[in-house]
Amino acid sequence: KQLYERRVREAVVSTQSTGEVSRVEEEVTVAQNDDENRLTRVSHELFNKMADYMQTELSGTKDTYAMLEELNEIALDQYSNLTHSTSQIKDSLNDLDVKYKLLLPYL
């Protein structure tokens, strides 16, 4: 930017005798500044939109992991209940086996 403005100023100084050329050079400087301002504004807009997108993606991922954690806790409780039920069934089968062995001589 500074190099471009310096060249434009040199061109304006060297062609002061023709007012037309200096106006054109000044318009180019203004257009360059407008383009830079537009580029800066569009860049900020781009980065803001990218930040919003990434925030949304991360928020969705966070919600998904929270849901998975909750499902894992529920599954853990269910498996704990199944383990307890299986243990009771095993104990009952062992008791029945002992009773069957005690009744076997009478059959």
PDB file of C-alpha atoms in Angstrom, residues 3-101:
ATOM      1  CA  LEU A   3       4.788   1.687  -2.129  1.00  0.00           C
ATOM      2  CA  TYR A   4       1.751   2.157  -4.368  1.00  0.00           C
ATOM      3  CA  GLU A   5       0.841   5.492  -2.755  1.00  0.00           C
ATOM      4  CA  ARG A   6       4.449   6.669  -3.057  1.00  0.00           C
ATOM      5  CA  ARG A   7       4.437   5.895  -6.795  1.00  0.00           C
ATOM      6  CA  VAL A   8       1.132   7.692  -7.224  1.00  0.00           C
ATOM      7  CA  ARG A   9       2.450  10.750  -5.374  1.00  0.00           C
ATOM      8  CA  GLU A  10       5.579  10.776  -7.534  1.00  0.00           C
ATOM      9  CA  ALA A  11       3.421  10.565 -10.655  1.00  0.00           C
ATOM     10  CA  VAL A  12       1.236  13.417  -9.401  1.00  0.00           C
ATOM     11  CA  VAL A  13       4.253  15.571  -8.590  1.00  0.00           C
ATOM     12  CA  SER A  14       5.956  14.881 -11.925  1.00  0.00           C
ATOM     13  CA  THR A  15       2.811  15.672 -13.973  1.00  0.00           C
ATOM     14  CA  GLN A  16       1.541  18.784 -12.236  1.00  0.00           C
ATOM     15  CA  SER A  17       1.507  20.645 -15.547  1.00  0.00           C
ATOM     16  CA  THR A  18      -1.401  18.456 -16.773  1.00  0.00           C
ATOM     17  CA  GLY A  19      -4.271  18.512 -14.309  1.00  0.00           C
ATOM     18  CA  GLU A  20      -6.001  15.619 -16.042  1.00  0.00           C
ATOM     19  CA  VAL A  21      -3.292  13.058 -15.246  1.00  0.00           C
ATOM     20  CA  SER A  22      -3.098  14.066 -11.595  1.00  0.00           C
ATOM     21  CA  ARG A  23      -6.879  13.639 -11.185  1.00  0.00           C
ATOM     22  CA  VAL A  24      -6.705  10.179 -12.738  1.00  0.00           C
ATOM     23  CA  GLU A  25      -3.865   9.197 -10.414  1.00  0.00           C
ATOM     24  CA  GLU A  26      -5.793  10.485  -7.379  1.00  0.00           C
ATOM     25  CA  GLU A  27      -8.864   8.542  -8.453  1.00  0.00           C
ATOM     26  CA  VAL A  28      -6.726   5.408  -8.708  1.00  0.00           C
ATOM     27  CA  THR A  29      -5.519   5.977  -5.122  1.00  0.00           C
ATOM     28  CA  VAL A  30      -9.085   6.428  -3.906  1.00  0.00           C
ATOM     29  CA  ALA A  31     -10.200   3.327  -5.811  1.00  0.00           C
ATOM     30  CA  GLN A  32      -7.283   1.390  -4.334  1.00  0.00           C
ATOM     31  CA  ASN A  33      -8.285   2.500  -0.822  1.00  0.00           C
ATOM     32  CA  ASP A  34     -11.913   1.547  -1.511  1.00  0.00           C
ATOM     33  CA  ASP A  35     -10.797  -1.885  -2.729  1.00  0.00           C
ATOM     34  CA  GLU A  36      -8.631  -2.357   0.355  1.00  0.00           C
ATOM     35  CA  ASN A  37     -11.484  -1.289   2.632  1.00  0.00           C
ATOM     36  CA  ARG A  38     -13.850  -3.645   0.835  1.00  0.00           C
ATOM     37  CA  LEU A  39     -11.308  -6.462   1.028  1.00  0.00           C
ATOM     38  CA  THR A  40     -10.822  -5.822   4.742  1.00  0.00           C
ATOM     39  CA  ARG A  41     -14.582  -5.736   5.332  1.00  0.00           C
ATOM     40  CA  VAL A  42     -15.164  -8.914   3.314  1.00  0.00           C
ATOM     41  CA  SER A  43     -12.268 -10.641   5.100  1.00  0.00           C
ATOM     42  CA  HIS A  44     -13.718  -9.751   8.494  1.00  0.00           C
ATOM     43  CA  GLU A  45     -17.108 -10.986   7.358  1.00  0.00           C
ATOM     44  CA  LEU A  46     -15.562 -14.230   6.108  1.00  0.00           C
ATOM     45  CA  PHE A  47     -13.723 -14.872   9.361  1.00  0.00           C
ATOM     46  CA  ASN A  48     -16.817 -14.029  11.421  1.00  0.00           C
ATOM     47  CA  LYS A  49     -18.921 -16.446   9.386  1.00  0.00           C
ATOM     48  CA  MET A  50     -16.245 -19.138   9.641  1.00  0.00           C
ATOM     49  CA  ALA A  51     -16.094 -18.603  13.402  1.00  0.00           C
ATOM     50  CA  ASP A  52     -19.880 -18.910  13.623  1.00  0.00           C
ATOM     51  CA  TYR A  53     -19.783 -22.082  11.529  1.00  0.00           C
ATOM     52  CA  MET A  54     -17.034 -23.636  13.630  1.00  0.00           C
ATOM     53  CA  GLN A  55     -18.821 -22.646  16.845  1.00  0.00           C
ATOM     54  CA  THR A  56     -22.003 -24.310  15.566  1.00  0.00           C
ATOM     55  CA  GLU A  57     -20.121 -27.449  14.561  1.00  0.00           C
ATOM     56  CA  LEU A  58     -18.371 -27.653  17.915  1.00  0.00           C
ATOM     57  CA  SER A  59     -21.614 -27.021  19.759  1.00  0.00           C
ATOM     58  CA  GLY A  60     -23.286 -29.843  17.831  1.00  0.00           C
ATOM     59  CA  THR A  61     -20.376 -32.154  18.565  1.00  0.00           C
ATOM     60  CA  LYS A  62     -20.492 -31.214  22.241  1.00  0.00           C
ATOM     61  CA  ASP A  63     -24.224 -31.978  22.357  1.00  0.00           C
ATOM     62  CA  THR A  64     -23.634 -35.310  20.625  1.00  0.00           C
ATOM     63  CA  TYR A  65     -20.977 -36.307  23.150  1.00  0.00           C
ATOM     64  CA  ALA A  66     -23.243 -35.250  26.036  1.00  0.00           C
ATOM     65  CA  MET A  67     -26.008 -37.443  24.622  1.00  0.00           C
ATOM     66  CA  LEU A  68     -23.585 -40.368  24.173  1.00  0.00           C
ATOM     67  CA  GLU A  69     -22.410 -39.949  27.750  1.00  0.00           C
ATOM     68  CA  GLU A  70     -26.002 -40.062  28.976  1.00  0.00           C
ATOM     69  CA  LEU A  71     -26.720 -43.162  26.859  1.00  0.00           C
ATOM     70  CA  ASN A  72     -23.592 -44.834  28.238  1.00  0.00           C
ATOM     71  CA  GLU A  73     -24.751 -44.160  31.800  1.00  0.00           C
ATOM     72  CA  ILE A  74     -28.172 -45.648  31.012  1.00  0.00           C
ATOM     73  CA  ALA A  75     -26.551 -48.694  29.386  1.00  0.00           C
ATOM     74  CA  LEU A  76     -24.289 -49.091  32.422  1.00  0.00           C
ATOM     75  CA  ASP A  77     -27.322 -49.101  34.705  1.00  0.00           C
ATOM     76  CA  GLN A  78     -29.089 -51.648  32.484  1.00  0.00           C
ATOM     77  CA  TYR A  79     -26.054 -53.945  32.407  1.00  0.00           C
ATOM     78  CA  SER A  80     -25.722 -53.604  36.161  1.00  0.00           C
ATOM     79  CA  ASN A  81     -29.353 -54.684  36.554  1.00  0.00           C
ATOM     80  CA  LEU A  82     -28.778 -57.595  34.146  1.00  0.00           C
ATOM     81  CA  THR A  83     -25.711 -58.657  36.107  1.00  0.00           C
ATOM     82  CA  HIS A  84     -27.708 -58.637  39.331  1.00  0.00           C
ATOM     83  CA  SER A  85     -30.559 -60.623  37.702  1.00  0.00           C
ATOM     84  CA  THR A  86     -28.116 -63.121  36.213  1.00  0.00           C
ATOM     85  CA  SER A  87     -26.481 -63.585  39.585  1.00  0.00           C
ATOM     86  CA  GLN A  88     -29.869 -64.293  41.196  1.00  0.00           C
ATOM     87  CA  ILE A  89     -30.766 -66.783  38.437  1.00  0.00           C
ATOM     88  CA  LYS A  90     -27.406 -68.538  38.880  1.00  0.00           C
ATOM     89  CA  ASP A  91     -27.965 -68.808  42.638  1.00  0.00           C
ATOM     90  CA  SER A  92     -31.474 -70.151  42.090  1.00  0.00           C
ATOM     91  CA  LEU A  93     -30.222 -72.743  39.594  1.00  0.00           C
ATOM     92  CA  ASN A  94     -27.509 -73.828  42.039  1.00  0.00           C
ATOM     93  CA  ASP A  95     -30.147 -74.233  44.774  1.00  0.00           C
ATOM     94  CA  LEU A  96     -32.342 -76.264  42.415  1.00  0.00           C
ATOM     95  CA  ASP A  97     -29.376 -78.422  41.437  1.00  0.00           C
ATOM     96  CA  VAL A  98     -28.609 -79.123  45.098  1.00  0.00           C
ATOM     97  CA  LYS A  99     -32.271 -79.991  45.765  1.00  0.00           C
ATOM     98  CA  TYR A 100     -32.380 -82.229  42.680  1.00  0.00           C
ATOM     99  CA  LYS A 101     -29.277 -84.086  43.852  1.00  0.00           C
TER     100      LYS A 101
END
